[in-house]
mmCIF file of C-alpha atoms and ligand atoms in Angstrom:
data_model
loop_
_atom_site.group_PDB
_atom_site.id
_atom_site.type_symbol
_atom_site.label_atom_id
_atom_site.label_comp_id
_atom_site.label_asym_id
_atom_site.label_seq_id
_atom_site.Cartn_x
_atom_site.Cartn_y
_atom_site.Cartn_z
ATOM 1 C CA MET A 1 8.734 64.739 50.136
ATOM 2 C CA GLU A 2 8.038 61.274 48.727
ATOM 3 C CA SER A 3 10.367 61.696 45.883
ATOM 4 C CA VAL A 4 13.134 62.664 48.318
ATOM 5 C CA PHE A 5 12.314 59.309 50.219
ATOM 6 C CA THR A 6 12.474 57.392 46.914
ATOM 7 C CA GLU A 7 15.665 58.966 45.900
ATOM 8 C CA GLN A 8 17.290 57.886 49.115
ATOM 9 C CA PHE A 9 16.611 54.289 47.987
ATOM 10 C CA MET A 10 17.746 55.019 44.471
ATOM 11 C CA LEU A 11 21.118 56.447 45.699
ATOM 12 C CA GLN A 12 21.841 53.449 47.825
ATOM 13 C CA SER A 13 23.716 51.516 45.165
ATOM 14 C CA ARG A 14 23.715 48.423 47.347
ATOM 15 C CA VAL A 15 20.014 48.111 46.960
ATOM 16 C CA PRO A 16 19.571 45.663 43.784
ATOM 17 C CA ALA A 17 17.460 47.207 40.975
ATOM 18 C CA PRO A 18 14.410 45.025 41.390
ATOM 19 C CA LEU A 19 14.112 45.987 44.994
ATOM 20 C CA LYS A 20 14.425 49.725 44.030
ATOM 21 C CA HIS A 21 11.552 49.150 41.722
ATOM 22 C CA ILE A 22 9.428 47.693 44.557
ATOM 23 C CA ALA A 23 10.457 50.670 46.803
ATOM 24 C CA CYS A 24 9.152 53.115 44.179
ATOM 25 C CA LYS A 25 5.829 51.232 44.017
ATOM 26 C CA VAL A 26 5.416 51.260 47.757
ATOM 27 C CA VAL A 27 6.223 54.856 48.078
ATOM 28 C CA ALA A 28 3.815 55.748 45.300
ATOM 29 C CA GLY A 29 1.057 53.820 47.210
ATOM 30 C CA GLU A 30 0.937 51.022 44.554
ATOM 31 C CA ARG A 31 0.212 47.427 45.512
ATOM 32 C CA ILE A 32 3.043 44.954 45.141
ATOM 33 C CA LEU A 33 2.791 41.645 43.358
ATOM 34 C CA PRO A 34 3.227 38.208 45.129
ATOM 35 C CA GLU A 35 6.520 37.664 43.329
ATOM 36 C CA GLU A 36 7.685 41.026 44.533
ATOM 37 C CA GLY A 37 6.736 40.000 48.082
ATOM 38 C CA ILE A 38 8.847 36.735 47.781
ATOM 39 C CA LEU A 39 11.690 38.964 46.521
ATOM 40 C CA LEU A 40 11.385 41.178 49.551
ATOM 41 C CA TYR A 41 11.663 38.142 51.892
ATOM 42 C CA GLU A 42 14.599 36.752 49.898
ATOM 43 C CA LYS A 43 16.664 39.752 49.138
ATOM 44 C CA GLY A 44 15.435 42.603 51.325
ATOM 45 C CA GLU A 45 17.907 43.784 54.034
ATOM 46 C CA LEU A 46 16.282 44.602 57.340
ATOM 47 C CA GLY A 47 16.852 48.407 57.355
ATOM 48 C CA PHE A 48 15.486 48.689 53.763
ATOM 49 C CA LEU A 49 12.389 46.614 54.569
ATOM 50 C CA ALA A 50 11.922 48.709 57.851
ATOM 51 C CA MET A 51 11.846 52.018 55.854
ATOM 52 C CA LEU A 52 9.272 50.651 53.476
ATOM 53 C CA ALA A 53 7.134 49.145 56.155
ATOM 54 C CA GLU A 54 7.298 52.385 58.144
ATOM 55 C CA HIS A 55 6.198 54.281 55.198
ATOM 56 C CA VAL A 56 3.085 52.155 54.854
ATOM 57 C CA ARG A 57 2.435 52.307 58.649
ATOM 58 C CA VAL A 58 2.619 56.069 58.722
ATOM 59 C CA ARG A 59 0.274 56.393 55.676
ATOM 60 C CA LEU A 60 -2.379 54.257 57.552
ATOM 61 C CA ASN A 61 -1.882 55.139 61.174
ATOM 62 C CA ALA A 62 0.318 58.241 61.387
ATOM 63 C CA ASN A 63 2.324 57.959 64.574
ATOM 64 C CA ASP A 64 -0.474 56.155 66.651
ATOM 65 C CA VAL A 65 0.090 52.761 68.350
ATOM 66 C CA PHE A 66 -3.048 51.192 69.689
ATOM 67 C CA PHE A 67 -3.719 49.026 72.748
ATOM 68 C CA ILE A 68 -6.867 47.850 74.583
ATOM 69 C CA ARG A 69 -7.631 46.753 78.143
ATOM 70 C CA ASN A 70 -8.634 43.169 77.641
ATOM 71 C CA PHE A 71 -8.459 39.698 79.075
ATOM 72 C CA HIS A 72 -8.740 36.140 77.731
ATOM 73 C CA ILE A 73 -10.977 33.115 78.633
ATOM 74 C CA GLU A 74 -9.678 29.827 77.437
ATOM 75 C CA PRO A 75 -12.542 27.486 78.286
ATOM 76 C CA THR A 76 -10.913 24.173 77.716
ATOM 77 C CA ASN A 77 -7.865 22.518 76.319
ATOM 78 C CA ILE A 78 -9.495 19.147 75.563
ATOM 79 C CA CYS A 79 -9.371 18.911 71.805
ATOM 80 C CA VAL A 80 -10.681 16.633 68.983
ATOM 81 C CA ASN A 81 -7.657 17.805 66.957
ATOM 82 C CA LYS A 82 -3.954 17.101 67.470
ATOM 83 C CA CYS A 83 -2.222 19.876 65.661
ATOM 84 C CA ARG A 84 1.509 19.028 65.664
ATOM 85 C CA PHE A 85 2.596 22.524 66.601
ATOM 86 C CA CYS A 86 0.201 22.865 69.507
ATOM 87 C CA SER A 87 1.503 22.703 73.181
ATOM 88 C CA TYR A 88 -1.775 23.854 74.555
ATOM 89 C CA SER A 89 -4.162 20.935 73.953
ATOM 90 C CA HIS A 90 -4.515 18.162 76.493
ATOM 91 C CA HIS A 91 -2.521 15.918 74.165
ATOM 92 C CA PHE A 92 0.806 17.755 75.178
ATOM 93 C CA SER A 93 -0.070 20.146 78.048
ATOM 94 C CA PRO A 94 0.875 18.858 81.512
ATOM 95 C CA ARG A 95 -2.499 20.167 82.599
ATOM 96 C CA LYS A 96 -6.032 19.269 81.263
ATOM 97 C CA TRP A 97 -8.881 21.720 81.977
ATOM 98 C CA ASP A 98 -12.578 22.202 81.179
ATOM 99 C CA LEU A 99 -13.885 25.277 82.972
ATOM 100 C CA THR A 100 -17.410 25.449 84.189
ATOM 101 C CA VAL A 101 -19.610 28.340 82.981
ATOM 102 C CA GLU A 102 -19.599 29.596 86.666
ATOM 103 C CA GLU A 103 -15.750 29.715 86.701
ATOM 104 C CA MET A 104 -15.617 31.682 83.439
ATOM 105 C CA LEU A 105 -18.192 34.096 84.795
ATOM 106 C CA GLU A 106 -16.161 34.562 87.901
ATOM 107 C CA THR A 107 -13.155 35.618 85.720
ATOM 108 C CA VAL A 108 -15.414 38.050 84.062
ATOM 109 C CA ARG A 109 -16.632 39.463 87.521
ATOM 110 C CA SER A 110 -13.109 39.782 88.733
ATOM 111 C CA GLN A 111 -12.021 42.246 85.869
ATOM 112 C CA ASP A 112 -12.329 45.986 86.636
ATOM 113 C CA GLU A 113 -14.892 48.042 84.850
ATOM 114 C CA ASN A 114 -12.357 49.853 82.517
ATOM 115 C CA VAL A 115 -11.593 46.523 80.779
ATOM 116 C CA LYS A 116 -13.187 46.620 77.267
ATOM 117 C CA GLU A 117 -12.870 43.353 75.672
ATOM 118 C CA VAL A 118 -12.769 39.671 76.400
ATOM 119 C CA HIS A 119 -11.131 37.295 73.960
ATOM 120 C CA ILE A 120 -12.666 33.757 74.242
ATOM 121 C CA THR A 121 -10.784 30.990 72.444
ATOM 122 C CA GLY A 122 -9.764 27.470 73.380
ATOM 123 C CA ALA A 123 -9.611 23.928 72.067
ATOM 124 C CA VAL A 124 -12.349 22.022 70.114
ATOM 125 C CA HIS A 125 -14.099 20.133 72.891
ATOM 126 C CA PRO A 126 -15.876 16.988 71.613
ATOM 127 C CA GLU A 127 -18.947 17.444 73.803
ATOM 128 C CA LYS A 128 -19.469 21.219 73.484
ATOM 129 C CA ASP A 129 -22.064 22.521 70.916
ATOM 130 C CA ILE A 130 -23.389 25.891 69.788
ATOM 131 C CA TYR A 131 -26.097 25.983 72.423
ATOM 132 C CA TYR A 132 -23.406 25.683 75.031
ATOM 133 C CA TYR A 133 -21.573 28.706 73.703
ATOM 134 C CA GLU A 134 -24.783 30.691 73.050
ATOM 135 C CA GLY A 135 -25.645 30.310 76.737
ATOM 136 C CA LEU A 136 -22.086 31.420 77.838
ATOM 137 C CA LEU A 137 -22.173 34.497 75.601
ATOM 138 C CA ARG A 138 -25.618 35.384 76.892
ATOM 139 C CA LYS A 139 -24.559 35.142 80.557
ATOM 140 C CA ILE A 140 -21.386 37.149 79.906
ATOM 141 C CA LYS A 141 -23.263 39.964 78.178
ATOM 142 C CA SER A 142 -25.966 40.110 80.982
ATOM 143 C CA LEU A 143 -23.152 40.508 83.509
ATOM 144 C CA ARG A 144 -21.224 43.060 81.526
ATOM 145 C CA PRO A 145 -23.357 44.472 78.596
ATOM 146 C CA ASP A 146 -20.597 47.017 77.760
ATOM 147 C CA LEU A 147 -17.958 44.359 77.232
ATOM 148 C CA HIS A 148 -17.037 43.556 73.628
ATOM 149 C CA ILE A 149 -17.028 39.772 73.128
ATOM 150 C CA LYS A 150 -14.406 38.556 70.583
ATOM 151 C CA ALA A 151 -14.957 34.935 70.568
ATOM 152 C CA LEU A 152 -14.458 31.574 68.861
ATOM 153 C CA SER A 153 -11.925 31.086 66.089
ATOM 154 C CA ALA A 154 -13.132 29.761 62.652
ATOM 155 C CA VAL A 155 -11.995 26.313 63.760
ATOM 156 C CA GLU A 156 -14.219 26.260 66.779
ATOM 157 C CA LEU A 157 -16.997 27.892 64.816
ATOM 158 C CA GLU A 158 -16.756 25.351 62.013
ATOM 159 C CA TYR A 159 -17.099 22.334 64.449
ATOM 160 C CA ILE A 160 -20.067 23.616 66.456
ATOM 161 C CA ILE A 161 -21.913 25.024 63.413
ATOM 162 C CA LYS A 162 -21.540 21.781 61.418
ATOM 163 C CA LYS A 163 -22.608 19.833 64.514
ATOM 164 C CA ALA A 164 -25.701 21.789 64.645
ATOM 165 C CA ARG A 165 -26.364 21.054 60.847
ATOM 166 C CA ILE A 166 -27.005 24.741 60.042
ATOM 167 C CA SER A 167 -25.284 27.102 57.580
ATOM 168 C CA TYR A 168 -22.421 29.376 58.688
ATOM 169 C CA GLU A 169 -24.748 32.347 58.389
ATOM 170 C CA GLN A 170 -27.360 30.782 60.539
ATOM 171 C CA GLY A 171 -24.751 29.820 63.205
ATOM 172 C CA LEU A 172 -23.138 33.223 63.181
ATOM 173 C CA LYS A 173 -26.496 34.981 63.469
ATOM 174 C CA PHE A 174 -27.475 32.794 66.402
ATOM 175 C CA LEU A 175 -24.266 33.603 68.240
ATOM 176 C CA GLN A 176 -24.531 37.210 67.243
ATOM 177 C CA ALA A 177 -27.955 37.479 68.838
ATOM 178 C CA ALA A 178 -26.337 36.139 72.059
ATOM 179 C CA GLY A 179 -23.671 38.784 72.118
ATOM 180 C CA LEU A 180 -20.939 37.628 69.759
ATOM 181 C CA ASP A 181 -19.317 41.000 68.574
ATOM 182 C CA SER A 182 -16.278 39.878 66.537
ATOM 183 C CA ILE A 183 -14.115 36.914 65.694
ATOM 184 C CA PRO A 184 -10.522 36.326 66.590
ATOM 185 C CA GLY A 185 -7.940 35.395 63.915
ATOM 186 C CA GLY A 186 -6.931 32.008 65.135
ATOM 187 C CA GLY A 187 -6.831 28.748 63.179
ATOM 188 C CA ALA A 188 -5.612 30.241 59.974
ATOM 189 C CA GLU A 189 -2.105 28.780 60.321
ATOM 190 C CA ILE A 190 -0.860 28.648 56.626
ATOM 191 C CA PHE A 191 -3.418 28.519 53.757
ATOM 192 C CA ASP A 192 -1.867 25.650 51.910
ATOM 193 C CA GLU A 193 -3.510 22.263 52.077
ATOM 194 C CA LYS A 194 -0.201 20.249 51.730
ATOM 195 C CA ILE A 195 1.310 22.155 54.702
ATOM 196 C CA ARG A 196 -2.009 21.695 56.724
ATOM 197 C CA GLN A 197 -1.964 18.047 56.030
ATOM 198 C CA GLU A 198 1.474 17.944 57.669
ATOM 199 C CA ILE A 199 0.916 20.138 60.749
ATOM 200 C CA CYS A 200 -2.906 20.204 61.441
ATOM 201 C CA ALA A 201 -4.474 17.642 59.146
ATOM 202 C CA THR A 202 -7.884 17.371 60.825
ATOM 203 C CA LYS A 203 -8.715 21.019 61.416
ATOM 204 C CA ALA A 204 -10.911 23.432 59.319
ATOM 205 C CA SER A 205 -9.454 23.805 55.685
ATOM 206 C CA SER A 206 -8.083 27.212 54.340
ATOM 207 C CA GLU A 207 -11.320 27.372 52.249
ATOM 208 C CA ASN A 208 -13.644 26.979 55.153
ATOM 209 C CA TRP A 209 -11.640 29.443 57.339
ATOM 210 C CA LEU A 210 -12.023 32.098 54.780
ATOM 211 C CA GLU A 211 -15.635 31.309 54.073
ATOM 212 C CA ILE A 212 -16.500 31.649 57.770
ATOM 213 C CA HIS A 213 -14.753 35.072 57.948
ATOM 214 C CA GLU A 214 -16.254 36.255 54.742
ATOM 215 C CA THR A 215 -19.717 35.259 55.816
ATOM 216 C CA ALA A 216 -19.140 37.191 59.145
ATOM 217 C CA HIS A 217 -17.811 40.219 57.145
ATOM 218 C CA ARG A 218 -21.044 40.193 55.019
ATOM 219 C CA MET A 219 -23.092 40.285 58.168
ATOM 220 C CA GLY A 220 -21.069 43.223 59.613
ATOM 221 C CA ILE A 221 -19.130 41.108 62.132
ATOM 222 C CA THR A 222 -15.379 42.101 61.863
ATOM 223 C CA SER A 223 -12.525 39.789 62.626
ATOM 224 C CA ASN A 224 -8.733 39.381 62.630
ATOM 225 C CA ALA A 225 -6.410 37.050 60.685
ATOM 226 C CA THR A 226 -3.330 35.267 61.967
ATOM 227 C CA MET A 227 -0.415 33.412 60.240
ATOM 228 C CA LEU A 228 1.613 30.817 62.019
ATOM 229 C CA TYR A 229 5.161 31.079 60.462
ATOM 230 C CA GLY A 230 8.505 29.567 61.127
ATOM 231 C CA HIS A 231 7.724 25.911 60.944
ATOM 232 C CA ILE A 232 7.833 23.956 57.720
ATOM 233 C CA GLU A 233 6.447 26.579 55.341
ATOM 234 C CA ASN A 234 8.606 28.607 52.928
ATOM 235 C CA TYR A 235 8.264 32.290 51.821
ATOM 236 C CA GLY A 236 5.977 31.330 48.955
ATOM 237 C CA HIS A 237 3.568 29.815 51.302
ATOM 238 C CA ARG A 238 3.498 32.981 53.518
ATOM 239 C CA ILE A 239 2.901 35.091 50.481
ATOM 240 C CA LYS A 240 0.201 32.843 49.180
ATOM 241 C CA HIS A 241 -1.420 33.041 52.597
ATOM 242 C CA MET A 242 -1.306 36.853 52.671
ATOM 243 C CA SER A 243 -2.513 36.995 48.958
ATOM 244 C CA LEU A 244 -5.626 35.070 49.859
ATOM 245 C CA LEU A 245 -6.292 37.493 52.770
ATOM 246 C CA ARG A 246 -5.650 40.527 50.724
ATOM 247 C CA ASP A 247 -8.008 39.393 48.023
ATOM 248 C CA SER A 248 -10.578 38.605 50.693
ATOM 249 C CA GLN A 249 -10.182 41.985 52.258
ATOM 250 C CA ASP A 250 -10.752 43.611 48.820
ATOM 251 C CA ARG A 251 -14.178 41.768 48.623
ATOM 252 C CA TYR A 252 -15.674 42.620 51.984
ATOM 253 C CA GLY A 253 -13.178 44.763 54.061
ATOM 254 C CA GLY A 254 -14.056 43.119 57.379
ATOM 255 C CA PHE A 255 -10.527 42.343 58.753
ATOM 256 C CA ASN A 256 -9.284 44.743 61.486
ATOM 257 C CA ALA A 257 -5.792 43.327 62.100
ATOM 258 C CA PHE A 258 -3.173 40.932 60.787
ATOM 259 C CA ILE A 259 -1.320 38.979 63.397
ATOM 260 C CA PRO A 260 1.821 37.049 62.547
ATOM 261 C CA LEU A 261 2.420 34.215 65.140
ATOM 262 C CA LYS A 262 5.910 32.950 65.518
ATOM 263 C CA PHE A 263 6.010 29.210 65.970
ATOM 264 C CA ARG A 264 7.302 28.385 69.505
ATOM 265 C CA ASN A 265 8.855 24.959 69.655
ATOM 266 C CA SER A 266 8.526 23.810 73.386
ATOM 267 C CA ASN A 267 6.413 20.744 74.301
ATOM 268 C CA ASN A 268 4.976 19.900 70.890
ATOM 269 C CA GLU A 269 5.457 17.489 68.019
ATOM 270 C CA LEU A 270 7.487 19.951 66.066
ATOM 271 C CA SER A 271 10.002 20.606 68.738
ATOM 272 C CA GLY A 272 12.858 19.489 66.557
ATOM 273 C CA ILE A 273 12.432 22.634 64.460
ATOM 274 C CA SER A 274 14.573 25.683 65.488
ATOM 275 C CA GLU A 275 12.703 28.967 66.179
ATOM 276 C CA THR A 276 13.066 31.820 63.743
ATOM 277 C CA THR A 277 15.725 34.551 64.514
ATOM 278 C CA VAL A 278 14.855 38.140 65.567
ATOM 279 C CA ILE A 279 15.876 39.212 62.125
ATOM 280 C CA GLU A 280 13.440 36.806 60.628
ATOM 281 C CA ASP A 281 10.657 37.984 62.929
ATOM 282 C CA MET A 282 11.130 41.652 62.138
ATOM 283 C CA LYS A 283 11.541 40.936 58.389
ATOM 284 C CA ASN A 284 8.172 39.056 58.543
ATOM 285 C CA TYR A 285 6.417 42.030 60.229
ATOM 286 C CA ALA A 286 7.859 44.417 57.622
ATOM 287 C CA VAL A 287 6.989 42.276 54.590
ATOM 288 C CA ALA A 288 3.488 41.861 56.021
ATOM 289 C CA ARG A 289 2.971 45.534 56.388
ATOM 290 C CA ILE A 290 4.127 46.218 52.926
ATOM 291 C CA PHE A 291 2.122 43.442 51.289
ATOM 292 C CA LEU A 292 -1.214 43.734 53.119
ATOM 293 C CA ASP A 293 -1.844 47.317 51.952
ATOM 294 C CA ASN A 294 -5.621 47.008 52.680
ATOM 295 C CA PHE A 295 -5.325 45.700 56.334
ATOM 296 C CA PRO A 296 -5.745 48.700 58.645
ATOM 297 C CA HIS A 297 -3.587 47.277 61.484
ATOM 298 C CA LEU A 298 -0.668 45.004 62.089
ATOM 299 C CA LYS A 299 -0.457 43.483 65.566
ATOM 300 C CA GLY A 300 2.679 42.851 67.472
ATOM 301 C CA TYR A 301 1.434 40.142 69.873
ATOM 302 C CA TRP A 302 3.654 40.603 72.943
ATOM 303 C CA PRO A 303 2.563 37.336 74.756
ATOM 304 C CA MET A 304 4.112 35.371 71.920
ATOM 305 C CA ILE A 305 7.287 37.321 71.176
ATOM 306 C CA GLY A 306 7.784 38.982 74.591
ATOM 307 C CA LYS A 307 7.755 42.715 75.474
ATOM 308 C CA PRO A 308 11.188 43.655 74.133
ATOM 309 C CA LEU A 309 10.591 42.290 70.655
ATOM 310 C CA ALA A 310 6.965 43.573 70.511
ATOM 311 C CA GLN A 311 8.446 47.043 71.218
ATOM 312 C CA LEU A 312 11.057 46.581 68.552
ATOM 313 C CA SER A 313 8.335 45.502 66.030
ATOM 314 C CA LEU A 314 7.046 49.182 66.245
ATOM 315 C CA SER A 315 9.822 50.013 63.895
ATOM 316 C CA PHE A 316 8.860 47.366 61.416
ATOM 317 C CA GLY A 317 5.300 48.355 60.624
ATOM 318 C CA VAL A 318 3.473 47.339 63.661
ATOM 319 C CA ASP A 319 0.809 49.775 65.044
ATOM 320 C CA ASP A 320 -1.084 47.531 67.478
ATOM 321 C CA MET A 321 0.124 46.082 70.767
ATOM 322 C CA ASP A 322 -3.011 44.071 71.516
ATOM 323 C CA GLY A 323 -3.709 44.587 75.230
ATOM 324 C CA THR A 324 -3.109 44.360 78.902
ATOM 325 C CA ILE A 325 -4.174 40.514 78.857
ATOM 326 C CA ASN A 326 -4.083 40.339 82.738
ATOM 327 C CA ASP A 327 -2.379 37.027 82.956
ATOM 328 C CA THR A 328 -5.291 35.101 81.239
ATOM 329 C CA THR A 329 -3.798 33.289 78.295
ATOM 330 C CA ARG A 330 -1.667 30.128 78.389
ATOM 331 C CA ILE A 331 -1.304 29.198 74.636
ATOM 332 C CA TYR A 332 2.145 30.730 74.448
ATOM 333 C CA SER A 333 3.576 30.134 77.900
ATOM 334 C CA LEU A 334 2.802 26.393 77.350
ATOM 335 C CA ALA A 335 4.710 26.594 73.998
ATOM 336 C CA GLY A 336 7.859 28.101 75.620
ATOM 337 C CA ALA A 337 7.308 31.932 75.315
ATOM 338 C CA SER A 338 9.331 34.044 77.787
ATOM 339 C CA GLU A 339 6.152 35.612 79.048
ATOM 340 C CA GLN A 340 4.956 32.996 81.512
ATOM 341 C CA ASN A 341 2.353 35.185 83.220
ATOM 342 C CA PRO A 342 1.488 37.700 80.494
ATOM 343 C CA TRP A 343 0.388 40.954 82.111
ATOM 344 C CA MET A 344 0.941 44.560 81.215
ATOM 345 C CA THR A 345 -0.279 47.509 83.034
ATOM 346 C CA VAL A 346 -1.529 50.605 81.161
ATOM 347 C CA SER A 347 1.308 52.691 82.267
ATOM 348 C CA GLU A 348 3.860 50.030 81.238
ATOM 349 C CA MET A 349 2.113 49.817 77.888
ATOM 350 C CA LYS A 350 2.191 53.576 77.379
ATOM 351 C CA SER A 351 5.819 53.924 78.355
ATOM 352 C CA LEU A 352 6.944 51.084 76.175
ATOM 353 C CA ILE A 353 5.235 52.830 73.086
ATOM 354 C CA LEU A 354 6.514 56.296 74.030
ATOM 355 C CA ASP A 355 9.962 54.911 74.381
ATOM 356 C CA ALA A 356 9.677 53.773 70.750
ATOM 357 C CA LYS A 357 8.760 57.343 69.788
ATOM 358 C CA ARG A 358 5.120 56.587 69.063
ATOM 359 C CA ASN A 359 1.885 58.018 70.331
ATOM 360 C CA PRO A 360 -0.042 55.467 72.632
ATOM 361 C CA VAL A 361 -3.717 55.365 71.899
ATOM 362 C CA GLU A 362 -6.147 53.321 74.098
ATOM 363 C CA ARG A 363 -8.717 51.878 71.839
ATOM 364 C CA ASP A 364 -11.953 49.899 71.836
ATOM 365 C CA SER A 365 -12.203 46.618 69.870
ATOM 366 C CA LEU A 366 -12.969 48.409 66.611
ATOM 367 C CA TYR A 367 -10.073 50.795 66.969
ATOM 368 C CA LYS A 368 -11.949 53.813 68.063
ATOM 369 C CA ALA A 369 -9.721 56.025 70.195
ATOM 370 C CA LEU A 370 -10.992 56.210 73.679
ATOM 371 C CA GLY A 371 -9.634 59.703 74.357
ATOM 372 C CA ASN A 372 -7.781 59.731 77.675
HETATM 373 O O1 V47 B 1 -4.352 29.321 65.740
HETATM 374 C C1 V47 B 1 -0.699 27.422 68.675
HETATM 375 C C2 V47 B 1 -1.307 29.564 67.468
HETATM 376 C C3 V47 B 1 -3.358 30.485 67.651
HETATM 377 C C4 V47 B 1 1.472 27.680 68.826
HETATM 378 O O2 V47 B 1 -7.418 37.695 66.996
HETATM 379 C C5 V47 B 1 0.891 28.809 68.275
HETATM 380 O O3 V47 B 1 -6.612 39.233 68.194
HETATM 381 C C6 V47 B 1 3.029 29.619 68.059
HETATM 382 O O4 V47 B 1 -5.340 33.111 67.096
HETATM 383 N N1 V47 B 1 3.535 28.505 68.528
HETATM 384 C C7 V47 B 1 -4.496 30.960 68.579
HETATM 385 N N2 V47 B 1 1.601 29.765 67.806
HETATM 386 C C8 V47 B 1 -4.211 32.421 69.021
HETATM 387 C C9 V47 B 1 -4.744 33.397 68.195
HETATM 388 C C10 V47 B 1 -4.683 34.914 68.532
HETATM 389 C C11 V47 B 1 -3.638 35.330 69.320
HETATM 390 C C12 V47 B 1 -3.653 36.691 69.659
HETATM 391 C C13 V47 B 1 -4.535 37.656 69.090
HETATM 392 C C14 V47 B 1 -5.686 37.114 68.321
HETATM 393 C C15 V47 B 1 -6.613 38.071 67.842
HETATM 394 C C16 V47 B 1 -5.676 35.733 67.939
HETATM 395 O O5 V47 B 1 -2.205 30.176 68.279
HETATM 396 C C17 V47 B 1 -3.590 29.175 66.825
HETATM 397 C C18 V47 B 1 -2.116 28.925 66.372
HETATM 398 O O6 V47 B 1 -1.835 29.536 65.131
HETATM 399 N N3 V47 B 1 -0.464 28.663 68.232
HETATM 400 N N4 V47 B 1 0.366 26.781 69.141
HETATM 401 C C19 V47 B 1 2.721 27.582 68.919
HETATM 402 N N5 V47 B 1 3.407 26.442 69.409
HETATM 403 FE FE1 SF4 B 2 -6.752 21.912 69.170
HETATM 404 FE FE2 SF4 B 2 -6.285 24.461 68.458
HETATM 405 FE FE3 SF4 B 2 -4.292 22.942 69.520
HETATM 406 FE FE4 SF4 B 2 -5.180 22.392 67.086
HETATM 407 S S1 SF4 B 2 -4.259 24.414 67.729
HETATM 408 S S2 SF4 B 2 -4.745 20.964 68.795
HETATM 409 S S3 SF4 B 2 -7.376 22.852 67.265
HETATM 410 S S4 SF4 B 2 -6.220 23.618 70.577
#
């Protein structure tokens, strides 16, 4: 079976020899090198990349595409940082907010009991500390003990843990005891200090981001990893970013999903940069799926690219559609995404996945199928 698949590539004379070599490695289940990843970005035609990415997707997830019933809480947009790509913080957003704990608890109360996960992330507020978030997590858990709390990006964690003058491990243990179940993938941007200096000079370094996630993984707290692409980075930077993640995953294995985030250019300091094309977006999903052979899941985050492109991404290696969201995130609508009030019903989610000839699977936060 596999050799027939490989031969298909071999017979396609328009595929240059070095790409055929990469195809054989991928089909044989071998890991590709960073320079081969760059070659895929530079020379890989979309159909060719799709076939290879789909091969990896099927090996890892068969025909299943996952989704979860979830909602977000974005506690504040008042931020000590001023990342140049960000349209969400009070520096650029037309609205400035800092929710009270009671307002956040009201959002939790308003969700129906089938909702399985809350994703809490926001800006780095100068006056908030680890004790504030510990109290918030405790109150949410006491209201909804069954709700999985995926909270606080490494950037928010670094700030509150350093402020408390404790180690990452002590900080994470303190929050875990209050109800922190996993960590979202935000703040990774691009792991290259020169690029970070240009786009997000004051936020956590690549090294600290990775150290926080690895500390969590050693403690049994799983997490996600994002990559912000389509701004001033090049293919080499994207591959370097994914190489660091792949190496880290080899060490501890705590990443659940990789989430490419397309830079959206409305209302921020990088508005002069054109957004990537659909071809570039699909190519990026495919190369990520091929390169990150040890990441179990690749997420097509529909509030960022819109429902039609998220559906299309299911043919480029994506096996996870995130969730129903219930109109609770503003990060992408403020940056110009088409989904101004992101909301997806379960039946819409399922038909979107079925339409792509995949099997919809409702999951919990750790990708256990919920059998319905
Ligand atoms: O780190 C900010 C990105 C991230 C823009 O773990 C932008 O399941 C594009 O991390 N254009 C936060 N992206 C969101 C995040 C996330 C999203 C979905 C799922 C998960 C998960 C995590 O949003 C930031 C930054 O990279 N971002 N501004 C922008 N203009
Ligand atoms: Fe603040 Fe996050 Fe926006 Fe950076 S991306 S300015 S850390 S809210």
